[in-house]
XYZ file of C-alpha atoms in Angstrom:
663
model
C 0.661 -26.539 130.888
C 2.301 -25.209 134.033
C 4.893 -22.494 133.670
C 8.466 -23.298 134.496
C 9.934 -21.654 137.556
C 12.655 -19.175 136.767
C 15.442 -18.487 139.270
C 17.043 -15.030 139.379
C 20.856 -14.902 139.160
C 23.061 -11.960 140.147
C 26.681 -11.769 138.932
C 28.919 -9.662 141.157
C 32.688 -9.516 141.503
C 34.186 -11.520 144.292
C 36.591 -8.752 145.404
C 35.702 -5.125 145.101
C 37.800 -2.122 145.832
C 36.944 -0.200 148.941
C 34.300 2.531 148.557
C 35.843 5.864 149.431
C 32.922 8.236 148.919
C 29.203 8.192 148.155
C 27.856 11.143 146.219
C 24.362 12.584 146.597
C 23.157 10.947 143.405
C 24.141 7.495 144.676
C 27.410 7.212 142.747
C 30.144 5.247 144.495
C 33.782 6.328 144.284
C 36.105 3.343 144.705
C 39.709 3.428 145.784
C 42.287 2.660 143.032
C 43.835 -0.761 142.836
C 46.875 -1.158 145.072
C 50.279 -1.174 143.378
C 53.045 -3.695 143.955
C 54.885 -1.390 146.367
C 51.743 -0.746 148.392
C 50.929 -4.448 148.568
C 54.480 -5.246 149.661
C 54.403 -2.513 152.328
C 51.063 -3.787 153.641
C 52.394 -7.332 153.908
C 55.580 -6.095 155.593
C 53.552 -4.350 158.308
C 51.995 -7.670 159.288
C 55.381 -9.295 160.010
C 56.600 -9.373 163.596
C 60.257 -8.580 163.113
C 61.094 -9.066 166.821
C 60.333 -12.751 166.599
C 62.733 -13.064 163.648
C 65.797 -11.030 164.699
C 65.439 -11.348 168.461
C 64.432 -8.904 171.201
C 67.982 -7.628 171.896
C 69.038 -6.776 168.305
C 68.454 -3.654 166.267
C 67.017 -3.242 162.822
C 70.251 -1.706 161.443
C 72.578 -3.633 159.016
C 74.640 -6.312 160.697
C 77.880 -4.971 159.238
C 77.409 -1.465 160.715
C 80.139 -0.226 162.987
C 77.576 0.593 165.622
C 77.018 -3.115 166.291
C 80.786 -3.645 166.600
C 81.163 -1.170 169.465
C 80.722 -3.579 172.347
C 81.756 -2.241 175.736
C 81.986 -4.375 178.852
C 81.357 -1.316 181.012
C 77.906 -0.728 179.529
C 75.287 -1.695 182.143
C 72.478 -4.013 181.143
C 69.308 -2.283 180.081
C 65.813 -3.519 179.988
C 63.803 -4.370 176.906
C 61.728 -1.191 177.147
C 64.795 1.040 177.384
C 66.417 -0.647 174.363
C 63.232 -0.140 172.362
C 63.199 3.500 173.309
C 66.840 3.952 172.341
C 66.239 2.206 169.048
C 63.250 4.423 168.311
C 65.363 7.514 168.953
C 68.098 6.240 166.593
C 65.601 5.480 163.867
C 64.025 8.864 164.396
C 67.432 10.520 163.957
C 68.071 8.574 160.733
C 64.775 9.582 159.126
C 64.707 12.896 157.395
C 61.815 15.151 158.440
C 59.212 15.880 155.839
C 58.997 19.656 155.660
C 56.920 19.959 152.544
C 57.981 21.003 149.058
C 60.786 23.249 150.434
C 62.524 20.394 152.255
C 65.218 20.024 149.560
C 65.923 23.770 149.591
C 66.185 23.780 153.364
C 68.543 20.818 153.259
C 70.804 22.541 150.700
C 70.858 25.738 152.775
C 71.710 23.749 155.907
C 74.548 21.982 154.070
C 75.865 25.305 152.744
C 75.773 26.787 156.241
C 77.741 23.841 157.598
C 80.371 24.226 154.867
C 80.677 27.957 155.600
C 81.097 27.282 159.334
C 83.738 24.660 158.572
C 85.584 27.131 156.329
C 85.465 29.812 159.036
C 86.920 27.371 161.560
C 89.744 26.464 159.199
C 90.522 30.136 158.544
C 90.436 30.936 162.258
C 92.791 28.081 163.125
C 95.186 29.003 160.307
C 95.142 32.655 161.460
C 95.634 32.066 165.210
C 97.963 29.085 164.875
C 96.612 27.338 167.970
C 95.329 24.324 166.066
C 98.657 23.779 164.297
C 100.801 23.481 167.420
C 102.044 20.010 168.355
C 100.766 18.851 171.754
C 103.368 17.840 174.295
C 101.391 14.847 175.511
C 99.566 12.667 172.984
C 95.913 12.043 173.753
C 94.607 8.646 174.656
C 93.972 6.828 171.333
C 92.951 3.417 172.603
C 89.371 3.901 171.558
C 90.344 5.224 168.132
C 92.795 2.373 167.480
C 90.235 -0.162 168.585
C 87.634 1.136 166.155
C 90.221 1.270 163.325
C 91.301 -2.309 163.998
C 87.750 -3.489 163.997
C 87.095 -1.718 160.673
C 90.252 -3.193 159.140
C 89.347 -6.677 160.301
C 85.888 -6.236 158.832
C 87.384 -5.197 155.463
C 89.766 -8.163 155.479
C 86.881 -10.491 156.215
C 84.849 -8.975 153.381
C 87.742 -9.284 150.907
C 88.390 -12.874 151.895
C 84.738 -13.799 151.578
C 84.485 -12.149 148.141
C 87.639 -13.898 146.963
C 86.340 -17.301 148.034
C 83.048 -16.580 146.288
C 84.886 -15.671 143.043
C 86.996 -18.822 143.229
C 83.936 -20.989 143.674
C 82.131 -19.275 140.786
C 85.218 -19.712 138.585
C 85.236 -23.429 139.308
C 81.593 -23.607 138.294
C 81.954 -21.618 135.036
C 85.340 -22.994 133.914
C 83.969 -26.133 132.190
C 81.355 -24.050 130.429
C 84.029 -21.566 129.191
C 86.219 -24.395 127.900
C 83.336 -25.940 125.996
C 82.399 -22.573 124.502
C 86.012 -22.009 123.412
C 86.031 -25.316 121.575
C 82.754 -24.402 119.907
C 84.157 -20.981 118.910
C 87.251 -22.572 117.380
C 85.069 -24.994 115.461
C 82.886 -22.119 114.251
C 85.997 -20.239 113.062
C 87.199 -23.271 111.097
C 83.850 -23.768 109.346
C 83.570 -20.038 108.669
C 86.949 -20.031 106.920
C 86.013 -23.211 105.072
C 82.892 -21.477 103.730
C 85.053 -18.571 102.552
C 87.280 -21.015 100.636
C 84.265 -22.627 98.959
C 83.142 -19.223 97.633
C 86.120 -19.078 95.255
C 87.378 -22.652 94.921
C 85.844 -26.081 94.434
C 86.279 -28.196 97.588
C 85.419 -31.845 98.163
C 86.048 -34.378 100.904
C 87.957 -37.606 100.255
C 87.662 -39.721 103.379
C 89.202 -37.668 106.172
C 90.923 -35.218 103.809
C 89.686 -31.950 102.332
C 90.915 -31.253 98.815
C 90.439 -28.101 96.716
C 90.989 -27.250 93.057
C 93.027 -24.277 91.816
C 92.259 -24.938 88.146
C 90.028 -22.676 86.103
C 89.690 -24.681 82.875
C 88.089 -27.825 84.324
C 84.498 -28.239 85.448
C 82.683 -30.884 87.441
C 84.597 -33.840 88.855
C 87.452 -33.737 86.336
C 90.336 -32.358 88.330
C 93.992 -32.061 87.447
C 96.084 -33.477 90.316
C 98.857 -30.943 89.703
C 96.383 -28.088 90.360
C 94.771 -29.373 93.583
C 95.577 -28.331 97.156
C 94.995 -29.845 100.605
C 93.200 -28.184 103.526
C 94.287 -28.805 107.127
C 92.887 -27.769 110.478
C 95.347 -26.520 113.101
C 94.891 -25.714 116.774
C 94.802 -22.122 117.916
C 97.618 -22.689 120.419
C 100.036 -23.283 117.533
C 99.275 -19.808 116.211
C 98.725 -17.756 119.309
C 99.838 -14.530 117.592
C 97.860 -15.146 114.435
C 98.943 -14.752 110.809
C 99.716 -11.450 109.115
C 97.169 -10.452 106.495
C 96.922 -6.923 105.055
C 99.290 -5.569 107.755
C 97.074 -7.013 110.501
C 97.190 -10.103 112.673
C 94.221 -12.400 112.126
C 93.315 -15.633 113.858
C 92.999 -18.687 111.668
C 92.616 -22.419 112.066
C 93.135 -23.330 108.397
C 96.313 -24.248 106.564
C 96.566 -25.032 102.862
C 99.242 -27.015 101.055
C 99.517 -26.008 97.396
C 101.665 -27.937 94.873
C 105.366 -27.143 95.044
C 105.526 -25.911 91.444
C 102.839 -23.328 92.310
C 104.415 -22.278 95.624
C 106.024 -19.233 94.038
C 104.774 -15.695 93.487
C 104.608 -14.851 89.782
C 104.102 -11.395 88.287
C 103.538 -10.274 84.710
C 104.717 -6.858 83.516
C 103.673 -5.157 80.254
C 105.762 -2.120 79.270
C 106.302 0.079 76.204
C 110.053 0.532 75.658
C 112.150 2.311 73.020
C 114.891 0.794 70.921
C 118.160 2.590 70.328
C 118.403 4.202 73.791
C 121.269 1.968 74.908
C 119.244 0.032 77.504
C 119.241 -3.752 77.599
C 115.726 -4.845 76.662
C 116.273 -8.374 78.035
C 117.554 -7.383 81.466
C 115.828 -9.285 84.275
C 114.202 -7.209 86.957
C 114.343 -7.929 90.681
C 110.836 -7.675 92.106
C 111.506 -9.127 95.536
C 110.716 -5.914 97.379
C 110.109 -7.558 100.774
C 110.225 -6.010 104.206
C 113.312 -6.997 106.195
C 112.835 -8.433 109.672
C 115.805 -8.856 112.052
C 116.645 -12.438 112.854
C 117.944 -12.959 116.378
C 119.036 -16.534 115.818
C 115.666 -18.001 116.699
C 114.271 -20.591 114.293
C 111.281 -19.435 112.259
C 107.916 -20.453 113.598
C 104.394 -20.268 112.214
C 103.740 -17.351 114.580
C 106.251 -15.031 112.868
C 106.806 -13.751 109.370
C 108.977 -15.617 106.900
C 111.014 -13.051 105.017
C 113.833 -13.291 102.502
C 116.644 -13.449 105.103
C 115.005 -16.279 107.037
C 114.344 -18.181 103.816
C 117.981 -17.943 102.691
C 119.203 -19.052 106.120
C 116.889 -22.058 106.140
C 117.933 -23.057 102.618
C 121.618 -22.745 103.538
C 120.999 -25.160 106.425
C 119.526 -27.691 104.028
C 115.930 -27.162 105.140
C 113.099 -27.070 102.650
C 110.180 -25.438 104.435
C 106.640 -25.685 103.141
C 106.006 -21.988 102.649
C 102.399 -22.436 101.610
C 101.458 -23.812 105.045
C 103.291 -20.983 106.796
C 101.403 -18.285 104.864
C 97.850 -17.175 105.453
C 95.528 -19.429 103.483
C 93.860 -16.565 101.589
C 97.222 -15.194 100.439
C 98.570 -18.653 99.594
C 95.601 -19.578 97.383
C 95.565 -16.187 95.675
C 99.300 -16.338 94.909
C 99.046 -19.918 93.620
C 96.082 -19.039 91.367
C 97.920 -15.992 89.991
C 100.980 -18.138 89.280
C 98.861 -20.665 87.391
C 97.069 -17.982 85.364
C 100.226 -16.015 84.496
C 102.066 -19.158 83.405
C 99.255 -20.198 81.072
C 98.945 -16.643 79.748
C 102.665 -16.337 79.040
C 102.714 -19.793 77.411
C 99.875 -18.794 75.080
C 101.635 -15.554 74.130
C 104.864 -17.450 73.400
C 103.015 -19.915 71.176
C 101.251 -17.140 69.244
C 104.438 -15.078 68.834
C 106.086 -18.031 67.107
C 103.487 -17.790 64.309
C 103.417 -13.980 64.171
C 103.664 -12.543 60.633
C 104.701 -9.011 59.702
C 106.267 -8.053 63.040
C 109.661 -8.780 64.509
C 109.554 -10.643 67.814
C 112.229 -11.895 70.243
C 111.793 -14.290 73.186
C 114.501 -14.784 75.804
C 114.480 -15.727 79.516
C 110.730 -15.283 80.050
C 110.800 -11.942 78.207
C 108.904 -11.222 74.993
C 109.792 -8.111 72.946
C 107.535 -7.285 69.965
C 107.944 -4.411 67.521
C 105.073 -1.885 67.517
C 106.405 0.969 65.332
C 109.782 2.092 64.022
C 111.598 2.251 67.368
C 108.782 1.446 69.789
C 108.674 -2.019 71.383
C 106.199 -3.874 73.566
C 107.889 -5.798 76.374
C 106.084 -8.582 78.254
C 108.050 -10.031 81.167
C 107.282 -12.843 83.605
C 109.056 -12.620 86.991
C 109.062 -14.941 90.004
C 109.714 -14.273 93.691
C 109.652 -16.344 96.909
C 106.345 -17.472 98.376
C 106.486 -15.071 101.347
C 104.418 -12.139 102.513
C 105.271 -8.664 101.209
C 104.282 -6.100 98.620
C 105.778 -6.561 95.164
C 106.850 -3.522 93.176
C 104.875 -2.783 90.019
C 107.316 -2.027 87.187
C 105.016 -2.232 84.176
C 101.942 -0.454 82.883
C 98.904 -1.331 84.999
C 96.421 -0.467 82.205
C 98.014 -2.731 79.585
C 98.367 -5.519 82.121
C 94.686 -5.266 83.042
C 93.630 -5.267 79.369
C 95.783 -8.344 78.688
C 94.205 -10.224 81.602
C 90.718 -9.120 80.526
C 91.252 -10.456 76.989
C 92.609 -13.718 78.400
C 89.618 -14.177 80.714
C 87.249 -13.264 77.867
C 88.666 -16.073 75.746
C 88.139 -18.484 78.622
C 84.485 -17.483 78.952
C 83.825 -17.678 75.206
C 82.741 -21.188 74.101
C 84.902 -22.753 71.391
C 81.908 -23.387 69.166
C 78.838 -21.422 68.162
C 75.647 -22.884 69.616
C 73.033 -23.981 67.096
C 69.792 -21.999 67.051
C 66.510 -22.412 65.176
C 65.733 -19.544 62.771
C 62.116 -19.200 61.679
C 61.301 -18.074 58.121
C 58.142 -16.278 56.919
C 55.473 -18.300 55.156
C 55.433 -17.779 51.393
C 54.091 -19.605 48.350
C 56.798 -18.828 45.838
C 59.835 -21.051 45.789
C 63.147 -19.426 46.657
C 65.756 -20.064 43.972
C 68.513 -20.385 46.544
C 66.577 -23.002 48.488
C 66.750 -25.391 45.523
C 70.535 -25.283 45.413
C 71.032 -27.004 48.769
C 74.557 -26.623 50.217
C 75.622 -24.533 47.191
C 73.139 -21.734 47.877
C 75.851 -19.393 49.250
C 79.289 -18.935 47.812
C 82.332 -19.882 49.870
C 83.884 -16.404 50.054
C 80.611 -14.993 51.408
C 80.535 -17.621 54.131
C 84.158 -16.867 55.069
C 83.432 -13.149 55.058
C 80.569 -13.567 57.510
C 82.439 -15.998 59.756
C 85.177 -13.730 61.064
C 87.921 -15.650 62.812
C 88.824 -14.393 66.295
C 92.054 -12.447 66.570
C 94.915 -14.021 68.521
C 95.615 -12.703 71.974
C 98.959 -11.222 70.977
C 97.377 -9.252 68.114
C 94.752 -7.845 70.478
C 97.304 -6.598 72.986
C 99.468 -5.177 70.163
C 96.510 -3.173 68.839
C 95.656 -1.864 72.295
C 99.298 -1.009 73.055
C 99.647 0.867 69.749
C 96.473 2.846 70.360
C 97.494 3.542 73.961
C 100.889 4.849 72.830
C 99.360 7.167 70.207
C 96.741 8.477 72.640
C 99.421 9.206 75.207
C 101.538 10.992 72.584
C 98.598 13.143 71.383
C 97.657 14.049 74.942
C 101.216 15.105 75.769
C 101.422 17.235 72.604
C 98.128 18.975 73.372
C 99.186 19.740 76.941
C 102.517 21.102 75.732
C 100.705 23.260 73.167
C 98.431 24.644 75.881
C 101.408 25.518 78.080
C 103.353 27.177 75.246
C 100.679 29.030 73.259
C 97.960 30.844 75.160
C 96.715 33.093 72.348
C 94.320 31.824 71.133
C 93.285 29.327 73.798
C 93.117 25.635 72.905
C 90.585 23.406 74.651
C 89.679 19.779 74.025
C 87.526 17.001 75.423
C 86.990 13.330 74.703
C 83.924 12.290 72.748
C 84.607 8.561 72.437
C 87.316 6.449 74.085
C 87.769 2.771 73.230
C 90.669 0.357 73.268
C 91.369 0.738 69.526
C 89.591 3.893 68.300
C 89.176 7.200 70.125
C 87.782 10.580 69.132
C 88.195 14.027 70.705
C 86.788 17.492 69.953
C 89.178 20.466 70.001
C 88.602 24.161 69.389
C 90.364 27.528 69.431
C 88.718 30.562 70.995
C 89.607 34.048 72.216
C 88.858 35.189 75.740
C 85.832 37.447 75.824
C 84.594 36.478 72.338
C 82.140 33.863 71.130
C 83.888 32.960 67.885
C 85.500 29.520 67.929
C 87.043 27.123 65.422
C 86.270 23.460 65.933
C 88.067 20.430 64.594
C 88.222 16.729 65.434
C 91.171 14.494 66.290
C 90.712 10.800 65.496
C 93.186 8.252 66.885
C 93.347 4.643 65.660
C 95.865 1.860 66.158
C 98.319 3.135 63.525
C 97.292 6.678 62.537
C 96.401 10.122 63.888
C 93.970 12.244 61.879
C 92.857 15.856 62.190
C 89.455 16.535 60.631
C 88.748 20.297 60.118
C 85.339 21.845 59.645
C 85.369 21.155 55.911
C 85.384 17.403 56.618
C 88.584 16.499 54.766
C 90.793 14.443 57.113
C 94.488 15.258 57.405
C 96.564 12.164 58.153
C 99.490 12.732 60.501
C 100.706 9.128 60.665
C 102.397 8.136 63.917
C 104.792 11.102 64.028
C 104.219 14.083 66.286
C 105.969 16.517 63.899
C 103.173 16.580 61.274
C 100.607 16.522 64.056
C 102.061 19.664 65.665
C 102.371 21.325 62.246
C 98.701 20.696 61.452
C 97.754 21.856 64.943
C 99.540 25.168 64.267
C 97.841 25.302 60.859
C 94.426 25.168 62.543
C 95.580 27.952 64.846
C 96.708 30.017 61.832
C 93.369 29.488 60.066
C 91.541 30.639 63.183
C 93.619 33.833 63.413
C 93.070 34.396 59.671
C 89.291 34.100 60.080
C 89.312 36.501 63.030
C 91.427 38.980 61.052
C 88.947 38.899 58.161
C 86.133 39.668 60.611
C 88.110 42.609 62.018
C 88.940 43.940 58.526
C 85.277 43.906 57.564
C 84.331 45.761 60.733
C 86.939 48.543 60.104
C 85.864 49.084 56.441
C 89.100 47.766 54.955
C 89.113 46.399 51.422
C 90.104 42.757 51.026
C 92.429 42.486 48.055
C 93.612 38.878 48.372
C 93.117 35.892 50.666
C 95.140 32.720 50.026
C 94.853 29.796 52.420
C 97.041 27.582 50.210
C 100.072 29.828 50.391
C 103.400 28.301 51.486
C 106.457 29.713 53.165
C 110.039 29.445 51.947
C 110.349 25.917 53.422
C 107.257 24.617 51.668
C 105.062 24.577 54.779
C 101.478 25.913 54.700
C 101.344 29.643 55.514
C 98.038 31.389 54.637
C 98.176 35.110 53.753
C 95.842 38.122 53.582
C 96.327 41.388 51.597
C 94.114 44.383 52.506
C 93.722 48.118 51.676
C 92.541 50.838 54.029
C 89.432 52.889 53.364
C 91.418 55.904 52.093
C 93.377 53.743 49.622
C 96.662 55.063 50.969
C 98.029 52.004 52.728
C 98.346 48.333 51.864
C 98.854 45.749 54.607
C 100.154 42.218 54.143
C 99.773 39.594 56.937
C 101.116 36.024 56.785
C 100.416 33.234 59.317
C 102.852 30.330 59.809
C 102.296 26.673 60.704
C 105.517 26.225 62.674
C 104.441 28.194 65.742
C 106.152 31.457 64.723
C 104.553 34.848 65.298
C 102.566 36.137 62.271
C 104.411 38.695 60.164
C 102.839 42.065 59.245
C 104.181 44.435 56.606
C 102.765 47.673 55.162
C 103.578 50.128 52.380
C 102.319 53.468 51.221
C 100.719 53.952 47.757
C 102.591 56.680 45.717
C 100.702 59.412 43.872
C 101.761 60.196 40.294
C 100.467 61.956 37.166
C 99.822 59.672 34.126
C 101.280 62.267 31.672
C 104.569 62.338 33.581
C 104.818 58.548 33.970
C 108.097 58.365 32.079
C 109.737 60.807 34.463
C 108.982 58.948 37.637
C 109.856 55.499 38.835
C 106.512 53.790 38.890
C 107.684 50.905 40.996
C 105.810 50.434 44.197
C 107.606 51.237 47.402
C 108.990 48.335 49.404
C 107.002 46.818 52.250
C 108.016 47.883 55.741
C 107.823 45.107 58.408
C 106.104 45.987 61.649
C 107.375 44.862 65.051
C 104.370 43.533 66.967
C 106.177 43.839 70.295
C 106.033 47.615 69.991
C 102.272 47.666 69.345
C 100.137 47.867 72.508
C 97.710 45.037 73.150
C 97.394 41.987 75.392
C 96.697 39.620 72.478
C 97.446 39.351 68.803
C 93.952 40.408 67.718
C 94.060 43.513 69.961
C 97.419 44.473 68.476
C 96.014 44.066 64.952
C 92.967 46.100 65.939
C 95.133 48.971 67.223
C 97.353 48.816 64.123
C 94.479 48.876 61.636
C 92.750 51.677 63.505
C 95.935 53.764 63.328
C 96.585 53.049 59.643
C 92.976 53.713 58.655
C 93.291 57.442 59.393
């Protein structure tokens, strides 16, 4: 078999870079690939510019002033002379390359020129020859000619640029108009999406309808709670609509029902009976900003305030205020009106069946008795459907709690959902399972199925607790400001809407000993729980609360005095924490004897905030055989004025007194 012939193939690049150097070992050093600038410069060298611009023209810009200087007196020159002149001009324009110090040399040359110019100015100002006015003006025909040519060139440039801008405006104007329409359409759909975030919207033919209701779901709408959505052109509202003290552009108008086109507010306040104030006095909440009216009719561009509204109503006009307001404000005000009306209607219905509390309803005002002379006032007020901040007259916390309870009832289903409860497998038969529906007694079922409290009872409980908490807090702050020895401190441990708990303690500055007690506040009672755990009920009156607070202070001072007596080696004769003063109030006492058995000291602490009283007496010496000759009665106690005893606190004064009497 003959062998096949094999052909040798060599693969080499079509274009190779130029070889710059051959080394002794045969290595070739190629030139780097040309850049874009080098390629462009190489191609530019191959162009014959004389054939393009003509033999008589220069390579300078056509708008240069050098080409404008045309003189009729200039003789004609040949082509060679013009080339030589042009080469000299180009040579003058090119900066010489003087190496790395060319920039330094240029800066030095510029500085030298500035110095020479400054010297010339100084010389002329000194001699005065350059400031003198010449008698004969020089010939300025050449200067004026050049200036006119420059001005005409500028005018030509401005005119050409203006025409170019006009032509470009004609080209881009249709595009700008189309983009403006698209932007307006985008703004409308953007606002429509914002409406759909909070309200149900559907389209009926060519109309857009929304729902303000909050009790209906699905397609079941109440016609009296629906609103219409309209699209308006931007030209009708060139200044925009005021929203949050700012002008915003909008293309949406809403038309809410007329019975909801009013701003409604609900105020919850705790008032006191017997102060002489009228509890059923209506409040004016129309705190709107006044805007001067210059006789111009109101337009959608401006604000509609109270003065404009009264003027329009006096003229017999009935404006649609909901379409004049910003759509976000209009829908929010209409929803608040609907919610507050339903809330007030439910409270009125529940107050009619209220048992155990006096209640009065008059002119959209509900007054319910909380305690002896404390009332809860719930008032519904209405104001015009115009922009402006409404004054808040009631308690913001109670109003928020009332709305929260109302919304919680809306979210709670009216029935308990049925669930499957699995039971463990067992063989024995349950006796209750054989009884069927009679397995559990009726009272047990009723006890487990607690009926929900009415809304009015919930807000009454919260208002009562809020009033007692506020009273306790004010009493504690007043106690801290009045009595600084010992120091009272307190902090909250648990805070709820109907039951709160705080920890309080007395302590002396610079000492670790403290006395702790707890204050418990419910809806109808205030309790102080000492360390022994027996609660002391103070009711709803601040008088027993302050008395028990002073009693805890007295017990703390008594305990600190006992500690001091033990440290100074005094003998404790009697300690009575159940002692009472002349008015029947608690006043614990302590009776001690010094170490030498020569002095007795009696200290009594009061629960009315008075300063503790200290009295002392001296023990008389007598002989038992001569007892009949002497009056054996003890000497009377001598009261001691604490203001005359040195010491910054009560315990330091007692310490100084006991140290003095112990000797």
